[in-house]
Coordinates of C-alpha atoms and ligand atoms in Angstrom, one line a residue:
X1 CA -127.1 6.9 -60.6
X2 CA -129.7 9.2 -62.4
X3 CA -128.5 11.9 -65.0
X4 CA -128.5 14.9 -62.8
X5 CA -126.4 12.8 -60.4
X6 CA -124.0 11.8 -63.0
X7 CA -123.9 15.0 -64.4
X8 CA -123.3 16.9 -61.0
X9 CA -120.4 14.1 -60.4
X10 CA -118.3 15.2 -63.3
X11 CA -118.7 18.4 -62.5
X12 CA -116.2 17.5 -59.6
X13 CA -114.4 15.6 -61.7
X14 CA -114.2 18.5 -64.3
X15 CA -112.9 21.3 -61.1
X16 CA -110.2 18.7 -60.4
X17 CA -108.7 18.0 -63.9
X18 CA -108.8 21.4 -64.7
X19 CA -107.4 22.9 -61.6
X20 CA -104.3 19.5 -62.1
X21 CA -103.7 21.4 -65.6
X22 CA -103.2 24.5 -65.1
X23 CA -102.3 24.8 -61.5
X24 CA -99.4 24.1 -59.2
X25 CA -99.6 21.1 -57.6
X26 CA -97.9 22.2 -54.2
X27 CA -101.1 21.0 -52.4
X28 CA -102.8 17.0 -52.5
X29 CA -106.4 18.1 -51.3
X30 CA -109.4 16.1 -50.5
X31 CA -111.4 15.3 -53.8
X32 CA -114.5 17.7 -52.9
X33 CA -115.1 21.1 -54.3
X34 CA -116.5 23.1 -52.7
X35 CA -119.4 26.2 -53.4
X36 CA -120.8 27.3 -50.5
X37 CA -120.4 27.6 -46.4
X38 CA -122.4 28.7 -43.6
X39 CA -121.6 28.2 -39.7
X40 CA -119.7 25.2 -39.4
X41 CA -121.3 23.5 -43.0
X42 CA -120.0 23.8 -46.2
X43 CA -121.4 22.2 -49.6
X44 CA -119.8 20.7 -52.3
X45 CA -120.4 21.2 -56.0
X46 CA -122.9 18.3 -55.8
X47 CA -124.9 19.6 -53.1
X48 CA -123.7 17.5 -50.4
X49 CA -123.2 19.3 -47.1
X50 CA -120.4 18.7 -44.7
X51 CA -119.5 19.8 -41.0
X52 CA -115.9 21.4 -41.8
X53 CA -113.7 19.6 -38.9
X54 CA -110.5 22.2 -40.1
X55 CA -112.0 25.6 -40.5
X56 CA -109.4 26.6 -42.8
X57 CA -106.7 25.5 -40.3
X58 CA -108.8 27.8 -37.7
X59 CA -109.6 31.0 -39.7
X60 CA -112.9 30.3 -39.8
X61 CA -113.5 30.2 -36.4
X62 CA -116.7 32.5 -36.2
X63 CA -117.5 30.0 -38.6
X64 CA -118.2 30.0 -42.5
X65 CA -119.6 33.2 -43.9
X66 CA -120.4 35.1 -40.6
X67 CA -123.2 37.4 -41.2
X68 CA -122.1 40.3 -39.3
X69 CA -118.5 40.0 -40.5
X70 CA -120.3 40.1 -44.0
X71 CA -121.7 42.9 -43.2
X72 CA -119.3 45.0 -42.6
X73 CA -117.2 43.6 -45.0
X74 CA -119.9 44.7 -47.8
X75 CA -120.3 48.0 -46.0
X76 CA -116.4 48.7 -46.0
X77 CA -116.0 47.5 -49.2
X78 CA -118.4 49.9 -50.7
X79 CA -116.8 52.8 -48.5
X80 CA -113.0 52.7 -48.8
X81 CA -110.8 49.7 -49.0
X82 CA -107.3 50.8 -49.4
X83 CA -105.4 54.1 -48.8
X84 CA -101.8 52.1 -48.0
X85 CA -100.0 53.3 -45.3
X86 CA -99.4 56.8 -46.9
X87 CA -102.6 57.8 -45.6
X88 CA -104.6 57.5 -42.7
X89 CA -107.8 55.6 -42.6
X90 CA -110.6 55.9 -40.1
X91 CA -110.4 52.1 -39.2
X92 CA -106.6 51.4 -38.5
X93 CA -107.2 53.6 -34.8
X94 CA -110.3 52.0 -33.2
X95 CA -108.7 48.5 -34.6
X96 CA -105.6 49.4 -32.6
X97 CA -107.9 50.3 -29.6
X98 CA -110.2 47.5 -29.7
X99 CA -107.4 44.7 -30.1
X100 CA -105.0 46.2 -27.6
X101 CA -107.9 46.6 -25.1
X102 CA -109.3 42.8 -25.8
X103 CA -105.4 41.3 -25.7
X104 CA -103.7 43.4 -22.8
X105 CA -101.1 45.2 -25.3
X106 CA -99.6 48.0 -25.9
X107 CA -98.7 48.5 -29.5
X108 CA -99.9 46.7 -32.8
X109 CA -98.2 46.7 -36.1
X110 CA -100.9 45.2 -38.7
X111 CA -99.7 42.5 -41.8
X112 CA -101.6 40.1 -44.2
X113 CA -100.5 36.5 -43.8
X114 CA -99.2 34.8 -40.8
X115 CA -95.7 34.4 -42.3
X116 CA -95.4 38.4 -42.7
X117 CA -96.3 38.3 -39.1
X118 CA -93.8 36.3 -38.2
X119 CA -91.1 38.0 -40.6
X120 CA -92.1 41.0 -38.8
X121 CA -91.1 39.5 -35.1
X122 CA -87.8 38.1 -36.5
X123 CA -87.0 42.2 -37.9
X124 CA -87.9 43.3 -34.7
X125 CA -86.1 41.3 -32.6
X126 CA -83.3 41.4 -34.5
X127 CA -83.5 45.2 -34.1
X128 CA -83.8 45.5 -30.9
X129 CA -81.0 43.3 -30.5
X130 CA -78.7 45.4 -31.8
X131 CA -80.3 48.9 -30.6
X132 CA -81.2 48.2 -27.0
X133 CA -79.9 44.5 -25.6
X134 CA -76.2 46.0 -27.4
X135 CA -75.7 42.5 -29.4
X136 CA -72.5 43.3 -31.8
X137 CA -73.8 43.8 -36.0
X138 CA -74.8 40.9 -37.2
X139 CA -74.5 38.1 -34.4
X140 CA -78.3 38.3 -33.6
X141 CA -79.2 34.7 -32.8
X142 CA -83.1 33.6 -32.8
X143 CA -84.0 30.4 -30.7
X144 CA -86.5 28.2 -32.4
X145 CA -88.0 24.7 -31.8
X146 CA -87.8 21.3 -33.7
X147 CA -91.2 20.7 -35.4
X148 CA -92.0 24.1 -35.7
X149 CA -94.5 25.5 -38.2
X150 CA -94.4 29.7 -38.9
X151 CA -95.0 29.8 -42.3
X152 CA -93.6 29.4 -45.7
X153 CA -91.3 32.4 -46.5
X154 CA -87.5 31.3 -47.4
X155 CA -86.4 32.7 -44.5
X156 CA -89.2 30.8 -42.2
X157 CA -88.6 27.6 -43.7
X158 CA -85.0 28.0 -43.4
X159 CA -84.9 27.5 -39.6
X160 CA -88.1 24.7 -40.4
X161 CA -86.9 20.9 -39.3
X162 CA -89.6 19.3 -41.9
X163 CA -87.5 18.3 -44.6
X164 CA -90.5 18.9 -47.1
X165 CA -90.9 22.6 -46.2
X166 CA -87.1 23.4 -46.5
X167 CA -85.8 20.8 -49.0
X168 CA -84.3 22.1 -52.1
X169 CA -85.3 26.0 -51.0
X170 CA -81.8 27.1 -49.8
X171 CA -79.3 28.8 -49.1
X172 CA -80.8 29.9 -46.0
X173 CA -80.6 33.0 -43.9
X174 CA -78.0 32.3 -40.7
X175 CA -78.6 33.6 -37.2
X176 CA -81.2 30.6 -36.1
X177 CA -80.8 28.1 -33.8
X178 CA -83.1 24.8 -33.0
X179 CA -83.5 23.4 -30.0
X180 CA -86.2 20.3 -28.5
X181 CA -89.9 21.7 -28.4
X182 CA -91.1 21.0 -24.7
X183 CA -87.4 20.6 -23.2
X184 CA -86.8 24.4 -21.0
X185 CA -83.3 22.3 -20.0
X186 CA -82.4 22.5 -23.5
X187 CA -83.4 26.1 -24.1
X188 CA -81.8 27.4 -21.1
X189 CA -78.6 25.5 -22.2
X190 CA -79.4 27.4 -25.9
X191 CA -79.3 31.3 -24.6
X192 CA -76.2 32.6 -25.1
X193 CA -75.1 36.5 -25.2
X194 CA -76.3 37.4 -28.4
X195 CA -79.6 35.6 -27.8
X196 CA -81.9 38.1 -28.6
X197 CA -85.3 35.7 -29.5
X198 CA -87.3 32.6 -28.4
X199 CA -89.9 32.2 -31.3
X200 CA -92.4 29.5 -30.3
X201 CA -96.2 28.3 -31.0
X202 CA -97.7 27.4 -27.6
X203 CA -99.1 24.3 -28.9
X204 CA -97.3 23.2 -31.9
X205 CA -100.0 22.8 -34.7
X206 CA -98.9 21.5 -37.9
X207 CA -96.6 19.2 -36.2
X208 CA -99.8 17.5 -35.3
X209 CA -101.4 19.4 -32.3
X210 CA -98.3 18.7 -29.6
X211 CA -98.7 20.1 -26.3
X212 CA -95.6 20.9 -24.6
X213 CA -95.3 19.5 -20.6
X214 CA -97.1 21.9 -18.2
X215 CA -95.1 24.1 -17.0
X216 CA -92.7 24.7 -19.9
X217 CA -94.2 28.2 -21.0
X218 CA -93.8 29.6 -17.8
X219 CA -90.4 28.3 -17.4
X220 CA -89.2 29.5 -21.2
X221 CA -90.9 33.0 -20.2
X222 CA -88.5 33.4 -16.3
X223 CA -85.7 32.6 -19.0
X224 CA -86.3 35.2 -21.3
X225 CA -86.4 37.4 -18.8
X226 CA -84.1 36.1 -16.6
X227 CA -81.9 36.7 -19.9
X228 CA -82.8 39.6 -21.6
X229 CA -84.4 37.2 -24.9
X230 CA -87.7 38.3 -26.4
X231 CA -90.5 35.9 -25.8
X232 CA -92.3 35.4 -29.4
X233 CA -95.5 33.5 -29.1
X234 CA -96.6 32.2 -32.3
X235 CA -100.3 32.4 -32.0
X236 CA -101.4 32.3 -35.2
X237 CA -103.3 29.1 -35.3
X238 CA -103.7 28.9 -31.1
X239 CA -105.0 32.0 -30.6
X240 CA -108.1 34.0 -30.4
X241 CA -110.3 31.1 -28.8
X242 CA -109.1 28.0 -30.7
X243 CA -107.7 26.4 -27.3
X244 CA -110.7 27.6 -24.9
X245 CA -108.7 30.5 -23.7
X246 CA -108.2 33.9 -26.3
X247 CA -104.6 33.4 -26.3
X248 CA -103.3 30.4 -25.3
X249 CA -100.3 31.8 -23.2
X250 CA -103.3 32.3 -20.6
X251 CA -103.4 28.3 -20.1
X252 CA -100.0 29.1 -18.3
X253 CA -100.3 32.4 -17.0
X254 CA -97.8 34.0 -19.1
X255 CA -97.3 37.0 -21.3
X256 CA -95.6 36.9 -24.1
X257 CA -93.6 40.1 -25.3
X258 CA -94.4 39.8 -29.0
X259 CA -97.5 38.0 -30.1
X260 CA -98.3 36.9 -33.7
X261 CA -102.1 36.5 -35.1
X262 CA -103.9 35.7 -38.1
X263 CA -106.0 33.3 -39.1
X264 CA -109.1 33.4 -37.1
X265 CA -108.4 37.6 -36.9
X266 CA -110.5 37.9 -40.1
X267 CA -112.8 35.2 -39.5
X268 CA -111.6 33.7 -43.1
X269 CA -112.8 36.9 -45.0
X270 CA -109.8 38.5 -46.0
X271 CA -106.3 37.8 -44.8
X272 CA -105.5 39.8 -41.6
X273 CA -102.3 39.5 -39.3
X274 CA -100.9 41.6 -36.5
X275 CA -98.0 41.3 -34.4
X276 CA -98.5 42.6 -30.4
X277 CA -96.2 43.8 -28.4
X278 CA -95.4 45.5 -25.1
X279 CA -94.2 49.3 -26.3
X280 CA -90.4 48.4 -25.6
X281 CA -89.8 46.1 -28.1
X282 CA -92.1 47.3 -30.7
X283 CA -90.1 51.3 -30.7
X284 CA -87.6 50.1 -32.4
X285 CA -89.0 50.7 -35.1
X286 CA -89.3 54.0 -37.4
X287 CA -91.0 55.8 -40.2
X288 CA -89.7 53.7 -43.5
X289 CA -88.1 50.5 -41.9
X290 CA -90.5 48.1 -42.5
X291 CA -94.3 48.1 -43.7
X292 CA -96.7 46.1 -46.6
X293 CA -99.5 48.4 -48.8
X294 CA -101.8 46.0 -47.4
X295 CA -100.8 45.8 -44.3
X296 CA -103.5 47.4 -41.8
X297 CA -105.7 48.7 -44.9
X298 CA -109.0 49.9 -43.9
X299 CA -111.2 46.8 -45.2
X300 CA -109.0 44.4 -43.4
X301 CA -109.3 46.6 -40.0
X302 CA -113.4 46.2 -40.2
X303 CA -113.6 43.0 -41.1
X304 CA -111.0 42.1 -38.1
X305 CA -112.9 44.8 -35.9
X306 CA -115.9 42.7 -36.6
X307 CA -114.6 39.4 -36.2
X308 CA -113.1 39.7 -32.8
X309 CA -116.8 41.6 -31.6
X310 CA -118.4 38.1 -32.9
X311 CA -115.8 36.3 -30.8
X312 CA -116.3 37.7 -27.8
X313 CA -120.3 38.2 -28.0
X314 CA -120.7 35.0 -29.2
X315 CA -118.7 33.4 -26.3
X316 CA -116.4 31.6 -28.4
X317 CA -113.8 31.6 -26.0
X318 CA -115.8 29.7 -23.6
X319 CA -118.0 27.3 -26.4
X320 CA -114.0 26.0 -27.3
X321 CA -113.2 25.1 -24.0
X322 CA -116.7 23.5 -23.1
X323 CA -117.4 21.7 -25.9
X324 CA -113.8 21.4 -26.6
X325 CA -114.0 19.5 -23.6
X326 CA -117.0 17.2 -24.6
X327 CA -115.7 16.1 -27.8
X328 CA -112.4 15.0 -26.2
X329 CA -114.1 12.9 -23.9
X330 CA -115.8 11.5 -26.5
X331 CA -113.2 10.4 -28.6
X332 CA -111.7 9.0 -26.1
X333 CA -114.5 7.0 -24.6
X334 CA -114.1 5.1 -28.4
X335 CA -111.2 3.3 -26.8
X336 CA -110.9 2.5 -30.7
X337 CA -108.2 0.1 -30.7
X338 CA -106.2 1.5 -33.7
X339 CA -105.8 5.3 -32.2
X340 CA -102.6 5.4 -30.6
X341 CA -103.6 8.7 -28.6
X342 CA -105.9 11.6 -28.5
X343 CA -104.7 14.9 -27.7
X344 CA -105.7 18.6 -27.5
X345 CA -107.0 21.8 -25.9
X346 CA -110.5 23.4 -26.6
X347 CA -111.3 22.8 -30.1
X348 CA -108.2 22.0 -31.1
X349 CA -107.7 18.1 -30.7
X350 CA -105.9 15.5 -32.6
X351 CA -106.3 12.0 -33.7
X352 CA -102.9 9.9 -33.7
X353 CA -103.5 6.4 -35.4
X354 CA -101.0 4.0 -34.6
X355 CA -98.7 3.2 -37.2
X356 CA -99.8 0.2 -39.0
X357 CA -103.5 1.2 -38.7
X358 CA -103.6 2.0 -42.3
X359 CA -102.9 5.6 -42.3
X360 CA -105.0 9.5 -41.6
X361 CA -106.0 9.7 -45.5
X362 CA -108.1 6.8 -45.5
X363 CA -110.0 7.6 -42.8
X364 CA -110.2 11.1 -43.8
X365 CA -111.5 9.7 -47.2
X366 CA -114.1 7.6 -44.8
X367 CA -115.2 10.4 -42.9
X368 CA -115.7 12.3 -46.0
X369 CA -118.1 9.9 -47.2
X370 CA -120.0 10.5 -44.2
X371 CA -120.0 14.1 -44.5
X372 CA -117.4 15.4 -42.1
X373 CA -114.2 17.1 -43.6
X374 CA -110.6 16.6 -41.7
X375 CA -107.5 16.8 -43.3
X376 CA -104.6 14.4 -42.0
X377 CA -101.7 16.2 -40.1
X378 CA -98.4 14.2 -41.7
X379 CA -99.3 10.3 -41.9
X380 CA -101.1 9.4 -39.3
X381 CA -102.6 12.4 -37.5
X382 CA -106.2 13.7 -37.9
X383 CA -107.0 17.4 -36.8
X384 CA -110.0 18.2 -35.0
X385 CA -110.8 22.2 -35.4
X386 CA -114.1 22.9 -36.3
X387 CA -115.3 26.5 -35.9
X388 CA -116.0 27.4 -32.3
X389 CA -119.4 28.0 -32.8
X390 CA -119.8 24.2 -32.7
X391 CA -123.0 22.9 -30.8
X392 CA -122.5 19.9 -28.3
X393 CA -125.3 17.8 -30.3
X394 CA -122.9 18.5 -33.6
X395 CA -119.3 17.3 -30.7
X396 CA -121.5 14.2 -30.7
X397 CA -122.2 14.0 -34.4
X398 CA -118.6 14.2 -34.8
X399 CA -118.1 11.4 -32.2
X400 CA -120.1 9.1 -33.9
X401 CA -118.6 9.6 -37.1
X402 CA -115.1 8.8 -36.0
X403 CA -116.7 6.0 -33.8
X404 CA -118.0 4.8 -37.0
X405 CA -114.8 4.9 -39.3
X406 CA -112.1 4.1 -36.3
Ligands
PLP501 C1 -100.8 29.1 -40.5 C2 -99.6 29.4 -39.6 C3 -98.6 30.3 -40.0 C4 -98.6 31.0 -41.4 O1 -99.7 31.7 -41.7 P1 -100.0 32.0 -43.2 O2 -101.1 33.0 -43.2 O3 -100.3 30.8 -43.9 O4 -98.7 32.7 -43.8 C5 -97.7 30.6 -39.1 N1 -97.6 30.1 -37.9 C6 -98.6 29.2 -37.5 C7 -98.5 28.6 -36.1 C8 -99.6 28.8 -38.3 O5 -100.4 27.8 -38.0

């Protein structure tokens, strides 16, 4: 090793012991820092490049540092960037338009994070429980599904069945009620009268990209109705594109009656969420019930604005499903002997080792060395989500990477 390279390596070294001192350590990430990203590359601190194979858990799916949602990031920035709620704003109305018109809805109330967005839901619901389904004060009941992820608030993680996210974090806010992902026997058998929400992610995610059995959507949405429950999509990580459709209630023909997004909404600028919603559900609400200062501020409505437009004239939606496509096939051509399964939709595809294959981290550590970045999903899981922008010569670079570890 030559100076500048040993110098440049403690540099990394120096991030990490610096960032073990003084920071929390609720996170166990990847031993690179990183400086710099463009399209589906970022660079670390010693000039090595990488193809990012997360995208920031799919807000980056425009991919890293988009220069038109730079630009109008810079030009907003320079203009007006917050006004709160107590004001209008000249971006908050055609950001309303342009999302309603893109996703088929009605009304749009605009957060920060995913979590908020899904906090919003459960207030809604709730709500309308009480004000238009007649549920007696208090006895609201939300549905929700083992393995789910939604986020990290305490009342989120209190209906969580991952005993790291809710361990130690209670007492927990009542009114929630698990059931099977993927079973529609067992939800059905869950509804009762005071039912008033079914929260679920159309492809569960976190829990390691799990796909429920076709059909199962379609059957939880003819029991919402068929019961008067609210159908809450959590599309936070599925939607906009990842999949290969915009939302992924489209794989099943479905609509949901409140949809959360974020993520990908900003392409990985600024955080941006937004819960959809046909107009019955979402008026419920009125003037001082519920709102954030950040919450649909006029720099997060052009960046959003501007990260949408690049997902729909750069054909993102259709790149995720057809190279999506290509990249599945791949893997699974391997026929590695120590992957158990390979799984996904569009760009969003998993990795699941079997058990005594030595575990995710190490080949994530392996494919690190050869410059691709994945993060393990639990122990043996590896996530597949690079930006959508993805090329079908880089599908195949990623191929032979994992060909090469696995
Ligand atoms: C990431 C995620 C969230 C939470 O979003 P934050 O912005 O981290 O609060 C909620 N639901 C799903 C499905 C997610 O993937």
């Amino acid at each position: 090793m030559n100076d500048l390279a040993l110098e440049r390596r403690s540099l990394t070294a120096g991030y990490i012991a610096v960032e073990a001192e003084y920071g929390a350590k609720n996170y166990k990430p990847l031993d690179v820092v990183l400086t710099r990203g463009s399209g589906v590359h970022v660079w670390d601190v010693e000039g090595r490049r990488y193809l990012d194979c997360l995208s920031a858990y799919s807000a980056v799916n425009q991919g890293h540092c988009h220069p038109k949602i730079l630009e109008a990031m810079v030009e907003q920035a320079g203009r007006l960037t917050l006004t709160s709620r107590a004001f209008r704003n000249d971006q908050l109305a055609p950001f309303y338009e342009e999302l309603c018109a893109l996703t088929n809805s009605h009304k749009v109330l605009p957060m920060n994070s995913g979590a908020e967005a899904v906090e919003t839901a459960l207030k809604v619901a709730r709500k309308w429980g009480y004000e238009v389904k007649g549920v007696p004060d208090g006895q609201a009941e939300i549905i929700v599904c083992d393995g789910n992820f939604h986020g990290r608030t305490v009342a989120i993680v209190g209906f969580s069945t991952d005993p790291q996210s809710r361990g130690g974090f209670g007492p927990f806010a009542p009114g929630f009620k698990v059931v099977p992902f993927g079973d529609a026997d067992a939800l059905e058998a869950a509804i009762g009268p005071n039912t008033v929400a079914f929260l679920v992610e159309p492809i569960q995610g976190e829990a390691g990209v799990i796909i429920p059995p076709a059909g199962y959507l379609k059957r939880a949405r003819e029991l919402c109705t068929q019961h008067g429950v609210i159908l809450i999509l959590d599309e936070i990580q599925t939607g906009l594109g990842r999949t290969g459709k915009l939302l992924a209630e489209e794989h099943e023909g479905i609509e949901a009656d409140l949809t959360l997004i974020g993520k990908a909404l900003s392409g990985g600028f600024y955080p941006v969420s937004a819960v959809l919603s046909n107009s019955e559900v979402m008026s419920v609400l009125h003037p001082g019930e519920h709102g954030s200062t950040f919450g649909g501020n006029p720099l997060a409505c052009a960046v959003a604005r501007a990260a949408l437009k690049v997902i729909v004239e750069e054909g993102l939606v259709e790149n995720a499903a057809q190279v999506g496509a290509r990249l599945k096939g791949s893997l699974e051509a391997l026929a590695a002997p120590s992957v158990k399964e390979i799984r996904g939709r569009g760009l969003m595809i998993a990795v699941e080792l079997h058990p005594d294959a030595g575990g995710a981290r190490r080949v994530c550590e392996a494919l690190q060395a050869r410059g691709l970045l994945a993060k393990e999903t639990h122990d043996h899981t590896i996530r597949i989500a690079p930006p959508l922008i993805l090329t079908p010569e880089q599908a195949d670079w990623i191929a032979e990477q994992f060909a090469g570890v696995l």
